[in-house]
Amino acid sequence: MTQPMQSTIPDKKKPLAIRMWKERWLYLFLTPGLIYFIIFKYMPMWGVLMSFQNYQPHQGLLGSQWVGLRHFERFFNEPEFWMLFRNTLYIAFMDLGIFFPLTIILALMLNEIGRELFKKTFQTLIYVPHFLSWVVVVGICYLLLTTEGGTINELLAAMGFEKVNFLMSESWFRPLIIMQMIWKDAGWGTIIFLAALAGVSPHLYEAARIDGASRMRMMWHVTLPSIRSVIVILLILRLGNFIDLGFEQIFLMVNALNREVGEVFDTYVYRVGMQQGQFSYSAAVGLFKSSVGLVLIVVANWLAKKFGEEGVY
Amino acid sequence: MNKGQRQMKQFMVGTIALAMLVTGCSSGNEGPATGTNGTNTGNGNSNGGSEAPFEMHLMYNFDGVEFPPAGNEVHQRIEQLTNTTLRIEQLPGSAFEERLPVMLASGDLPSAVPIPRRHQKLPYVVNAVNSGLFWEIGPYLDQFPNLSQINPVINENIMYDGKTYGLPRVRPLARRAFHYRADWTENLGMEEPKTIEEFYNMLVAFKNDDPDGNGQDDTNGMVMMQNQIGRYFTPFFGAPNQWEERDGEFIRDAMTEEFLEALKFEKRLYDENLLNRDFAIMDRPEWTAAIETGRAGARNDVTGSAIVIQEPLQQNNPDARIGLFSILEGDHGKRVFAEGGHNGFFLFPKSSLPTEDDLLKALRFFDTLAGEEGANLLLWGIEGTHYEMVDGKPQHIEAGNYGEMVGSPYSAPLSTLPGTVNAMEGDKEELEIRATEIELENEEFMVSDPTLPLISETFLESGAQIETILEDAHVKFVMGEINEEQWRAQVEVWRSRGGDQIAAEYAEAFARASE
């Protein structure tokens, strides 16, 4: 794989401008990407300034009053802060501890399917829910679970059990959230793993088979080690979004009776900041979340490298 | 999930800042391709003689299907009538609300900025008004025969610091109403409920006495949706409309015993299964469907929507009829809560209307549209195209598609004084007539929210946040999740988390305004 790259190495002795001219087409291909990042990712970063201001649209970023860390102080001193923190972490850990391994397991299972047609059909089927919006997914969930004629509650009643108020209960909120996440996105999450699995050399399996390894043994000693670096990279990337939860999903599922376990940073910012036009405060909470994400990525990357894996940078 | 993440990121720093930069840089642009450019007809005009047409730049939300093409007949007629050249940019409702702060940031403002009702007291609007970005229009209104007819109560509701800046899109002040199945009460030999007890009895009968006469237990009492608890029955038990001003002190509804009585009534409805069990998570479409399909017999909404729900209901069941009332009498006499009486209002920026003369022309534009000819145009459209005269009364022509061609694109956003004041009157459905009657009757029994024109900094900052404490407590109390004592404790939490502070700030603002 490294073969073609080596041919460019001798060029490094020449001046940069000449090298650039030589590779001008490659640079041309790079430009749209660069422009995209500059315009849509770097320029908006100035907006972060507003989290240290009392931002007023008509005064603009330059004219608004500077207030230092006031918005951050307010956020950390909110009585809700720890509730939000707890809820967010809880769901984030469920995401990491249940959803993420599940996608790997699902990918491994798909990989074990021998019949190509069956495999492809099954793969397509589990991708489909990903293309539904959260509004639809939550809507289906409501239809199934409501106490007023919901299918599951009717079934429970018909079997002589008491109806369960799934949608308005604190204890059911988190299970429902994770189940919806799995139903909607677990299939989609397998894609990259499947691609990695396809790249595992068949020779390794042949060798293992000759040595008399069972399927489980092969999975454990051949398949998993082969895709380990992909798993690590995806894990690191996922950590970056650790506390960015699906806003829509949670927003749609939260109500008066489960707010205590359901409200997370994202829904809080929407309710308190955006809807009330408090741009600076919203930006401050957003900045806080991004900082946590950055710290997690840096630490995870450092750890990964410590253990001899390739990081994301 | 990626979608959600992306959206949230946009919500955070991304979009706001990005949009600000992008629109800021491109200020002077027309905005998205959806905007339409007016054509100057150059025709004579009905007022102002040979004066050159005034360029009127407007931007507002349009929630119809497709905005009529530029230079259409109605557009031209408005230009002729008002002696203006119209430049209209339209955006869907949600995009429009997001665009407003950005627009203020860019400084590229239209001739009149429509502020949605919900944004009246948002800090970005209040600050812009306070920093003198907009004309104070109060002193000029007297010159305009139609605009001066706007109910002063409504003008007061949108004042900033006791001064009039906004030109309201007027709607009825007290329009809350209950809808019920009038055919069911008839089947049961009942009258329209006049008191709380009669209303309760009606719900009991709806549930138990098979009002649709099909021999099945398939009917329910009342259907409510989320965020309605603690709002609709409170006037009948004597509670204040959100806040009450007593000797300069401000008292929140939830702090009164009357409010608790109303909440207990709702709890009773819930406990006796006369209210849908899932009200806390019921959304609007389902709520509407419950009435349309005849599952529930009563709901609470506004006067104008009774006719709107009767149509689909009658498609399901031709014999069905909707009845309508606003007031249930209790021990406190007849009471009904008033709202702001407007669906947003226009502010007039000094940057796009630099001289007093410009301001007067912009106001004249709205005044002319509220006059007889303008009101007829907005309410009925163009004769022969959108309506025809039948027995001396106008009637919409179905093929004219008034709603899509005139109603949503021009009438709804540009009407200030309601068209009904000066326009021709057509034949009305019984429910429409009843709705208008009730709106008028209600004005006598209105209870206003004294805080409408007042500003509280704490409310702006954390009002919505602590409001959730109250809302959740009401729902939990009605559902029996918490008892009265715990409910009271939650109200105390609300008070200590800023409620008392808000009350004090309102009292202060009130004292200042009444000086």
mmCIF file of N, CA and C in Angstrom, chain A residues 166-277:
data_model
loop_
_atom_site.group_PDB
_atom_site.id
_atom_site.type_symbol
_atom_site.label_atom_id
_atom_site.label_comp_id
_atom_site.label_asym_id
_atom_site.label_seq_id
_atom_site.Cartn_x
_atom_site.Cartn_y
_atom_site.Cartn_z
ATOM 1 N N PHE A 166 -45.164 3.868 29.571
ATOM 2 C CA PHE A 166 -43.773 3.965 29.133
ATOM 3 C C PHE A 166 -43.332 5.402 28.873
ATOM 4 N N LEU A 167 -44.208 6.148 28.210
ATOM 5 C CA LEU A 167 -43.796 7.452 27.691
ATOM 6 C C LEU A 167 -43.720 8.515 28.776
ATOM 7 N N MET A 168 -44.376 8.265 29.892
ATOM 8 C CA MET A 168 -44.364 9.297 30.930
ATOM 9 C C MET A 168 -43.771 8.732 32.208
ATOM 10 N N SER A 169 -42.705 7.962 32.082
ATOM 11 C CA SER A 169 -42.122 7.402 33.296
ATOM 12 C C SER A 169 -40.628 7.638 33.290
ATOM 13 N N GLU A 170 -40.105 7.917 34.456
ATOM 14 C CA GLU A 170 -38.676 8.198 34.545
ATOM 15 C C GLU A 170 -37.858 6.946 34.275
ATOM 16 N N SER A 171 -38.349 5.807 34.760
ATOM 17 C CA SER A 171 -37.513 4.609 34.654
ATOM 18 C C SER A 171 -37.474 4.072 33.224
ATOM 19 N N TRP A 172 -38.460 4.374 32.421
ATOM 20 C CA TRP A 172 -38.456 3.857 31.056
ATOM 21 C C TRP A 172 -37.772 4.790 30.070
ATOM 22 N N PHE A 173 -37.484 6.006 30.489
ATOM 23 C CA PHE A 173 -36.965 6.983 29.523
ATOM 24 C C PHE A 173 -35.664 6.524 28.874
ATOM 25 N N ARG A 174 -34.688 6.158 29.712
ATOM 26 C CA ARG A 174 -33.382 5.809 29.163
ATOM 27 C C ARG A 174 -33.421 4.533 28.321
ATOM 28 N N PRO A 175 -34.062 3.474 28.806
ATOM 29 C CA PRO A 175 -34.172 2.293 27.940
ATOM 30 C C PRO A 175 -34.802 2.623 26.585
ATOM 31 N N LEU A 176 -35.823 3.452 26.604
ATOM 32 C CA LEU A 176 -36.470 3.786 25.332
ATOM 33 C C LEU A 176 -35.509 4.520 24.413
ATOM 34 N N ILE A 177 -34.773 5.458 24.993
ATOM 35 C CA ILE A 177 -33.837 6.235 24.175
ATOM 36 C C ILE A 177 -32.813 5.319 23.510
ATOM 37 N N ILE A 178 -32.235 4.416 24.303
ATOM 38 C CA ILE A 178 -31.184 3.568 23.735
ATOM 39 C C ILE A 178 -31.778 2.581 22.733
ATOM 40 N N MET A 179 -32.984 2.100 23.010
ATOM 41 C CA MET A 179 -33.615 1.180 22.067
ATOM 42 C C MET A 179 -33.900 1.869 20.731
ATOM 43 N N GLN A 180 -34.364 3.110 20.815
ATOM 44 C CA GLN A 180 -34.612 3.850 19.573
ATOM 45 C C GLN A 180 -33.317 4.059 18.802
ATOM 46 N N MET A 181 -32.246 4.390 19.551
ATOM 47 C CA MET A 181 -30.968 4.611 18.888
ATOM 48 C C MET A 181 -30.522 3.353 18.164
ATOM 49 N N ILE A 182 -30.674 2.222 18.847
ATOM 50 C CA ILE A 182 -30.245 0.960 18.243
ATOM 51 C C ILE A 182 -31.106 0.645 17.026
ATOM 52 N N TRP A 183 -32.397 0.772 17.184
ATOM 53 C CA TRP A 183 -33.302 0.441 16.075
ATOM 54 C C TRP A 183 -32.985 1.286 14.851
ATOM 55 N N LYS A 184 -32.727 2.579 15.089
ATOM 56 C CA LYS A 184 -32.558 3.484 13.964
ATOM 57 C C LYS A 184 -31.162 3.369 13.347
ATOM 58 N N ASP A 185 -30.128 3.335 14.181
ATOM 59 C CA ASP A 185 -28.792 3.568 13.634
ATOM 60 C C ASP A 185 -27.796 2.416 13.758
ATOM 61 N N ALA A 186 -28.165 1.341 14.457
ATOM 62 C CA ALA A 186 -27.190 0.259 14.635
ATOM 63 C C ALA A 186 -26.770 -0.296 13.280
ATOM 64 N N GLY A 187 -27.722 -0.479 12.381
ATOM 65 C CA GLY A 187 -27.402 -1.016 11.057
ATOM 66 C C GLY A 187 -26.439 -0.116 10.316
ATOM 67 N N TRP A 188 -26.735 1.157 10.360
ATOM 68 C CA TRP A 188 -25.903 2.140 9.668
ATOM 69 C C TRP A 188 -24.494 2.149 10.240
ATOM 70 N N GLY A 189 -24.410 1.975 11.562
ATOM 71 C CA GLY A 189 -23.113 2.003 12.229
ATOM 72 C C GLY A 189 -22.202 0.857 11.813
ATOM 73 N N THR A 190 -22.759 -0.191 11.213
ATOM 74 C CA THR A 190 -21.926 -1.339 10.847
ATOM 75 C C THR A 190 -21.122 -1.085 9.575
ATOM 76 N N ILE A 191 -21.508 -0.062 8.803
ATOM 77 C CA ILE A 191 -20.939 0.094 7.460
ATOM 78 C C ILE A 191 -19.418 0.114 7.465
ATOM 79 N N ILE A 192 -18.851 0.970 8.313
ATOM 80 C CA ILE A 192 -17.394 1.103 8.282
ATOM 81 C C ILE A 192 -16.732 -0.189 8.745
ATOM 82 N N PHE A 193 -17.334 -0.841 9.748
ATOM 83 C CA PHE A 193 -16.763 -2.106 10.208
ATOM 84 C C PHE A 193 -16.809 -3.154 9.105
ATOM 85 N N LEU A 194 -17.912 -3.181 8.373
ATOM 86 C CA LEU A 194 -18.025 -4.162 7.297
ATOM 87 C C LEU A 194 -16.953 -3.914 6.241
ATOM 88 N N ALA A 195 -16.712 -2.638 5.960
ATOM 89 C CA ALA A 195 -15.682 -2.312 4.980
ATOM 90 C C ALA A 195 -14.330 -2.805 5.483
ATOM 91 N N ALA A 196 -14.081 -2.598 6.787
ATOM 92 C CA ALA A 196 -12.813 -3.038 7.356
ATOM 93 C C ALA A 196 -12.715 -4.566 7.320
ATOM 94 N N LEU A 197 -13.849 -5.203 7.606
ATOM 95 C CA LEU A 197 -13.851 -6.673 7.626
ATOM 96 C C LEU A 197 -13.556 -7.243 6.249
ATOM 97 N N ALA A 198 -14.043 -6.527 5.221
ATOM 98 C CA ALA A 198 -13.824 -7.009 3.861
ATOM 99 C C ALA A 198 -12.336 -6.984 3.519
ATOM 100 N N GLY A 199 -11.606 -6.116 4.247
ATOM 101 C CA GLY A 199 -10.190 -5.991 3.934
ATOM 102 C C GLY A 199 -9.297 -7.008 4.641
ATOM 103 N N VAL A 200 -9.882 -7.821 5.513
ATOM 104 C CA VAL A 200 -9.062 -8.807 6.224
ATOM 105 C C VAL A 200 -8.618 -9.882 5.234
ATOM 106 N N SER A 201 -7.335 -10.153 5.251
ATOM 107 C CA SER A 201 -6.795 -11.084 4.256
ATOM 108 C C SER A 201 -7.336 -12.507 4.449
ATOM 109 N N PRO A 202 -7.835 -13.112 3.383
ATOM 110 C CA PRO A 202 -8.358 -14.483 3.475
ATOM 111 C C PRO A 202 -7.279 -15.475 3.879
ATOM 112 N N HIS A 203 -6.017 -15.137 3.585
ATOM 113 C CA HIS A 203 -4.938 -16.055 3.954
ATOM 114 C C HIS A 203 -4.936 -16.342 5.445
ATOM 115 N N LEU A 204 -5.229 -15.299 6.211
ATOM 116 C CA LEU A 204 -5.211 -15.473 7.660
ATOM 117 C C LEU A 204 -6.231 -16.518 8.081
ATOM 118 N N TYR A 205 -7.414 -16.442 7.469
ATOM 119 C CA TYR A 205 -8.455 -17.416 7.808
ATOM 120 C C TYR A 205 -8.026 -18.813 7.382
ATOM 121 N N GLU A 206 -7.438 -18.881 6.171
ATOM 122 C CA GLU A 206 -6.996 -20.189 5.680
ATOM 123 C C GLU A 206 -5.996 -20.802 6.646
ATOM 124 N N ALA A 207 -5.044 -19.957 7.026
ATOM 125 C CA ALA A 207 -4.024 -20.441 7.950
ATOM 126 C C ALA A 207 -4.657 -20.916 9.241
ATOM 127 N N ALA A 208 -5.615 -20.132 9.736
ATOM 128 C CA ALA A 208 -6.258 -20.472 10.999
ATOM 129 C C ALA A 208 -7.020 -21.787 10.855
ATOM 130 N N ARG A 209 -7.696 -21.933 9.702
ATOM 131 C CA ARG A 209 -8.473 -23.143 9.489
ATOM 132 C C ARG A 209 -7.548 -24.370 9.475
ATOM 133 N N ILE A 210 -6.422 -24.216 8.810
ATOM 134 C CA ILE A 210 -5.475 -25.331 8.748
ATOM 135 C C ILE A 210 -5.005 -25.712 10.149
ATOM 136 N N ASP A 211 -4.860 -24.677 10.976
ATOM 137 C CA ASP A 211 -4.464 -24.950 12.353
ATOM 138 C C ASP A 211 -5.620 -25.494 13.183
ATOM 139 N N GLY A 212 -6.783 -25.617 12.572
ATOM 140 C CA GLY A 212 -7.921 -26.209 13.265
ATOM 141 C C GLY A 212 -8.708 -25.254 14.145
ATOM 142 N N ALA A 213 -8.678 -23.974 13.820
ATOM 143 C CA ALA A 213 -9.416 -23.013 14.644
ATOM 144 C C ALA A 213 -10.908 -23.077 14.332
ATOM 145 N N SER A 214 -11.725 -22.967 15.402
ATOM 146 C CA SER A 214 -13.170 -22.936 15.189
ATOM 147 C C SER A 214 -13.557 -21.543 14.714
ATOM 148 N N ARG A 215 -14.827 -21.358 14.349
ATOM 149 C CA ARG A 215 -15.290 -20.043 13.876
ATOM 150 C C ARG A 215 -15.108 -18.985 14.958
ATOM 151 N N MET A 216 -15.493 -19.354 16.179
ATOM 152 C CA MET A 216 -15.366 -18.390 17.267
ATOM 153 C C MET A 216 -13.901 -18.002 17.470
ATOM 154 N N ARG A 217 -13.018 -19.020 17.404
ATOM 155 C CA ARG A 217 -11.595 -18.754 17.571
ATOM 156 C C ARG A 217 -11.108 -17.797 16.495
ATOM 157 N N MET A 218 -11.546 -18.048 15.254
ATOM 158 C CA MET A 218 -11.110 -17.196 14.153
ATOM 159 C C MET A 218 -11.581 -15.763 14.366
ATOM 160 N N MET A 219 -12.810 -15.658 14.845
ATOM 161 C CA MET A 219 -13.352 -14.322 15.074
ATOM 162 C C MET A 219 -12.506 -13.595 16.110
ATOM 163 N N TRP A 220 -12.175 -14.324 17.172
ATOM 164 C CA TRP A 220 -11.460 -13.709 18.282
ATOM 165 C C TRP A 220 -10.005 -13.399 17.919
ATOM 166 N N HIS A 221 -9.351 -14.334 17.222
ATOM 167 C CA HIS A 221 -7.917 -14.177 17.002
ATOM 168 C C HIS A 221 -7.546 -13.618 15.642
ATOM 169 N N VAL A 222 -8.485 -13.645 14.684
ATOM 170 C CA VAL A 222 -8.164 -13.095 13.367
ATOM 171 C C VAL A 222 -8.967 -11.829 13.093
ATOM 172 N N THR A 223 -10.298 -11.975 13.124
ATOM 173 C CA THR A 223 -11.147 -10.859 12.697
ATOM 174 C C THR A 223 -10.963 -9.640 13.593
ATOM 175 N N LEU A 224 -11.190 -9.835 14.882
ATOM 176 C CA LEU A 224 -11.150 -8.678 15.780
ATOM 177 C C LEU A 224 -9.803 -7.957 15.782
ATOM 178 N N PRO A 225 -8.688 -8.676 15.905
ATOM 179 C CA PRO A 225 -7.406 -7.954 15.863
ATOM 180 C C PRO A 225 -7.225 -7.204 14.551
ATOM 181 N N SER A 226 -7.771 -7.755 13.454
ATOM 182 C CA SER A 226 -7.576 -7.081 12.175
ATOM 183 C C SER A 226 -8.306 -5.749 12.108
ATOM 184 N N ILE A 227 -9.441 -5.668 12.760
ATOM 185 C CA ILE A 227 -10.181 -4.401 12.655
ATOM 186 C C ILE A 227 -9.990 -3.546 13.903
ATOM 187 N N ARG A 228 -9.028 -3.944 14.756
ATOM 188 C CA ARG A 228 -8.860 -3.216 16.013
ATOM 189 C C ARG A 228 -8.593 -1.732 15.782
ATOM 190 N N SER A 229 -7.738 -1.403 14.815
ATOM 191 C CA SER A 229 -7.396 0.009 14.631
ATOM 192 C C SER A 229 -8.615 0.802 14.162
ATOM 193 N N VAL A 230 -9.451 0.169 13.334
ATOM 194 C CA VAL A 230 -10.668 0.869 12.917
ATOM 195 C C VAL A 230 -11.568 1.133 14.111
ATOM 196 N N ILE A 231 -11.687 0.121 14.967
ATOM 197 C CA ILE A 231 -12.525 0.295 16.165
ATOM 198 C C ILE A 231 -12.000 1.451 17.004
ATOM 199 N N VAL A 232 -10.672 1.481 17.176
ATOM 200 C CA VAL A 232 -10.098 2.537 18.022
ATOM 201 C C VAL A 232 -10.356 3.913 17.415
ATOM 202 N N ILE A 233 -10.152 4.023 16.104
ATOM 203 C CA ILE A 233 -10.352 5.330 15.479
ATOM 204 C C ILE A 233 -11.803 5.773 15.591
ATOM 205 N N LEU A 234 -12.720 4.858 15.326
ATOM 206 C CA LEU A 234 -14.133 5.230 15.441
ATOM 207 C C LEU A 234 -14.493 5.601 16.874
ATOM 208 N N LEU A 235 -13.886 4.903 17.799
ATOM 209 C CA LEU A 235 -14.159 5.201 19.207
ATOM 210 C C LEU A 235 -13.680 6.609 19.548
ATOM 211 N N ILE A 236 -12.495 6.952 19.077
ATOM 212 C CA ILE A 236 -11.956 8.290 19.367
ATOM 213 C C ILE A 236 -12.869 9.352 18.743
ATOM 214 N N LEU A 237 -13.254 9.129 17.502
ATOM 215 C CA LEU A 237 -14.113 10.108 16.838
ATOM 216 C C LEU A 237 -15.436 10.248 17.585
ATOM 217 N N ARG A 238 -15.920 9.114 18.053
ATOM 218 C CA ARG A 238 -17.191 9.146 18.755
ATOM 219 C C ARG A 238 -17.073 9.919 20.063
ATOM 220 N N LEU A 239 -15.919 9.806 20.700
ATOM 221 C CA LEU A 239 -15.711 10.524 21.961
ATOM 222 C C LEU A 239 -15.794 12.033 21.744
ATOM 223 N N GLY A 240 -15.372 12.469 20.561
ATOM 224 C CA GLY A 240 -15.419 13.900 20.283
ATOM 225 C C GLY A 240 -16.829 14.439 20.350
ATOM 226 N N ASN A 241 -17.777 13.587 20.002
ATOM 227 C CA ASN A 241 -19.178 14.010 20.065
ATOM 228 C C ASN A 241 -19.864 13.461 21.303
ATOM 229 N N PHE A 242 -19.032 13.098 22.272
ATOM 230 C CA PHE A 242 -19.517 12.382 23.435
ATOM 231 C C PHE A 242 -20.767 13.021 24.044
ATOM 232 N N ILE A 243 -20.734 14.332 24.247
ATOM 233 C CA ILE A 243 -21.905 14.920 24.907
ATOM 234 C C ILE A 243 -22.817 15.663 23.955
ATOM 235 N N ASP A 244 -22.583 15.467 22.652
ATOM 236 C CA ASP A 244 -23.584 15.947 21.694
ATOM 237 C C ASP A 244 -24.558 14.811 21.479
ATOM 238 N N LEU A 245 -25.687 14.867 22.124
ATOM 239 C CA LEU A 245 -26.624 13.764 21.930
ATOM 240 C C LEU A 245 -27.588 14.166 20.835
ATOM 241 N N GLY A 246 -28.338 13.200 20.366
ATOM 242 C CA GLY A 246 -29.330 13.530 19.345
ATOM 243 C C GLY A 246 -30.358 14.480 19.917
ATOM 244 N N PHE A 247 -30.248 15.731 19.560
ATOM 245 C CA PHE A 247 -31.150 16.730 20.118
ATOM 246 C C PHE A 247 -32.610 16.405 19.829
ATOM 247 N N GLU A 248 -32.888 16.132 18.557
ATOM 248 C CA GLU A 248 -34.292 15.943 18.164
ATOM 249 C C GLU A 248 -34.934 14.812 18.947
ATOM 250 N N GLN A 249 -34.201 13.698 19.000
ATOM 251 C CA GLN A 249 -34.758 12.524 19.653
ATOM 252 C C GLN A 249 -35.139 12.826 21.096
ATOM 253 N N ILE A 250 -34.207 13.393 21.829
ATOM 254 C CA ILE A 250 -34.464 13.627 23.245
ATOM 255 C C ILE A 250 -35.500 14.723 23.433
ATOM 256 N N PHE A 251 -35.406 15.745 22.606
ATOM 257 C CA PHE A 251 -36.386 16.832 22.696
ATOM 258 C C PHE A 251 -37.795 16.300 22.510
ATOM 259 N N LEU A 252 -37.960 15.373 21.590
ATOM 260 C CA LEU A 252 -39.287 14.840 21.317
ATOM 261 C C LEU A 252 -39.754 13.883 22.406
ATOM 262 N N MET A 253 -38.822 13.272 23.097
ATOM 263 C CA MET A 253 -39.201 12.268 24.101
ATOM 264 C C MET A 253 -39.414 12.859 25.497
ATOM 265 N N VAL A 254 -38.878 14.048 25.733
ATOM 266 C CA VAL A 254 -38.972 14.617 27.079
ATOM 267 C C VAL A 254 -40.352 15.193 27.338
ATOM 268 N N ASN A 255 -40.884 14.960 28.501
ATOM 269 C CA ASN A 255 -42.120 15.625 28.914
ATOM 270 C C ASN A 255 -42.078 15.868 30.412
ATOM 271 N N ALA A 256 -43.161 16.463 30.915
ATOM 272 C CA ALA A 256 -43.169 16.904 32.303
ATOM 273 C C ALA A 256 -42.780 15.788 33.271
ATOM 274 N N LEU A 257 -43.124 14.554 32.934
ATOM 275 C CA LEU A 257 -42.947 13.484 33.913
ATOM 276 C C LEU A 257 -41.594 12.795 33.838
ATOM 277 N N ASN A 258 -40.834 13.026 32.782
ATOM 278 C CA ASN A 258 -39.515 12.401 32.767
ATOM 279 C C ASN A 258 -38.387 13.417 32.604
ATOM 280 N N ARG A 259 -38.716 14.687 32.777
ATOM 281 C CA ARG A 259 -37.699 15.714 32.570
ATOM 282 C C ARG A 259 -36.497 15.524 33.495
ATOM 283 N N GLU A 260 -36.787 15.057 34.689
ATOM 284 C CA GLU A 260 -35.737 14.890 35.702
ATOM 285 C C GLU A 260 -34.604 13.985 35.190
ATOM 286 N N VAL A 261 -34.915 12.999 34.368
ATOM 287 C CA VAL A 261 -33.875 12.121 33.827
ATOM 288 C C VAL A 261 -33.619 12.399 32.349
ATOM 289 N N GLY A 262 -34.470 13.200 31.737
ATOM 290 C CA GLY A 262 -34.398 13.338 30.290
ATOM 291 C C GLY A 262 -33.715 14.592 29.783
ATOM 292 N N GLU A 263 -33.785 15.660 30.559
ATOM 293 C CA GLU A 263 -33.229 16.915 30.060
ATOM 294 C C GLU A 263 -31.707 16.811 29.958
ATOM 295 N N VAL A 264 -31.168 17.150 28.801
ATOM 296 C CA VAL A 264 -29.717 17.133 28.619
ATOM 297 C C VAL A 264 -29.260 18.520 28.163
ATOM 298 N N PHE A 265 -27.944 18.703 28.030
ATOM 299 C CA PHE A 265 -27.412 20.020 27.654
ATOM 300 C C PHE A 265 -28.099 20.571 26.403
ATOM 301 N N ASP A 266 -28.255 19.707 25.409
ATOM 302 C CA ASP A 266 -28.787 20.177 24.133
ATOM 303 C C ASP A 266 -30.204 20.710 24.259
ATOM 304 N N THR A 267 -31.061 19.960 24.948
ATOM 305 C CA THR A 267 -32.442 20.418 25.065
ATOM 306 C C THR A 267 -32.510 21.651 25.958
ATOM 307 N N TYR A 268 -31.655 21.694 26.957
ATOM 308 C CA TYR A 268 -31.618 22.841 27.859
ATOM 309 C C TYR A 268 -31.265 24.112 27.085
ATOM 310 N N VAL A 269 -30.236 24.016 26.256
ATOM 311 C CA VAL A 269 -29.817 25.186 25.498
ATOM 312 C C VAL A 269 -30.927 25.655 24.562
ATOM 313 N N TYR A 270 -31.598 24.693 23.966
ATOM 314 C CA TYR A 270 -32.678 25.075 23.062
ATOM 315 C C TYR A 270 -33.776 25.810 23.822
ATOM 316 N N ARG A 271 -34.158 25.253 24.956
ATOM 317 C CA ARG A 271 -35.278 25.788 25.715
ATOM 318 C C ARG A 271 -34.918 27.143 26.327
ATOM 319 N N VAL A 272 -33.764 27.197 26.943
ATOM 320 C CA VAL A 272 -33.404 28.386 27.710
ATOM 321 C C VAL A 272 -32.713 29.433 26.840
ATOM 322 N N GLY A 273 -31.860 28.964 25.951
ATOM 323 C CA GLY A 273 -31.069 29.915 25.187
ATOM 324 C C GLY A 273 -31.707 30.322 23.878
ATOM 325 N N MET A 274 -31.856 29.378 22.992
ATOM 326 C CA MET A 274 -32.285 29.722 21.641
ATOM 327 C C MET A 274 -33.695 30.280 21.612
ATOM 328 N N GLN A 275 -34.615 29.603 22.302
ATOM 329 C CA GLN A 275 -35.999 30.057 22.233
ATOM 330 C C GLN A 275 -36.170 31.430 22.856
ATOM 331 N N GLN A 276 -35.293 31.757 23.779
ATOM 332 C CA GLN A 276 -35.406 33.051 24.437
ATOM 333 C C GLN A 276 -34.482 34.088 23.807
ATOM 334 N N GLY A 277 -33.844 33.727 22.719
ATOM 335 C CA GLY A 277 -32.970 34.680 22.038
ATOM 336 C C GLY A 277 -31.736 35.042 22.845
#
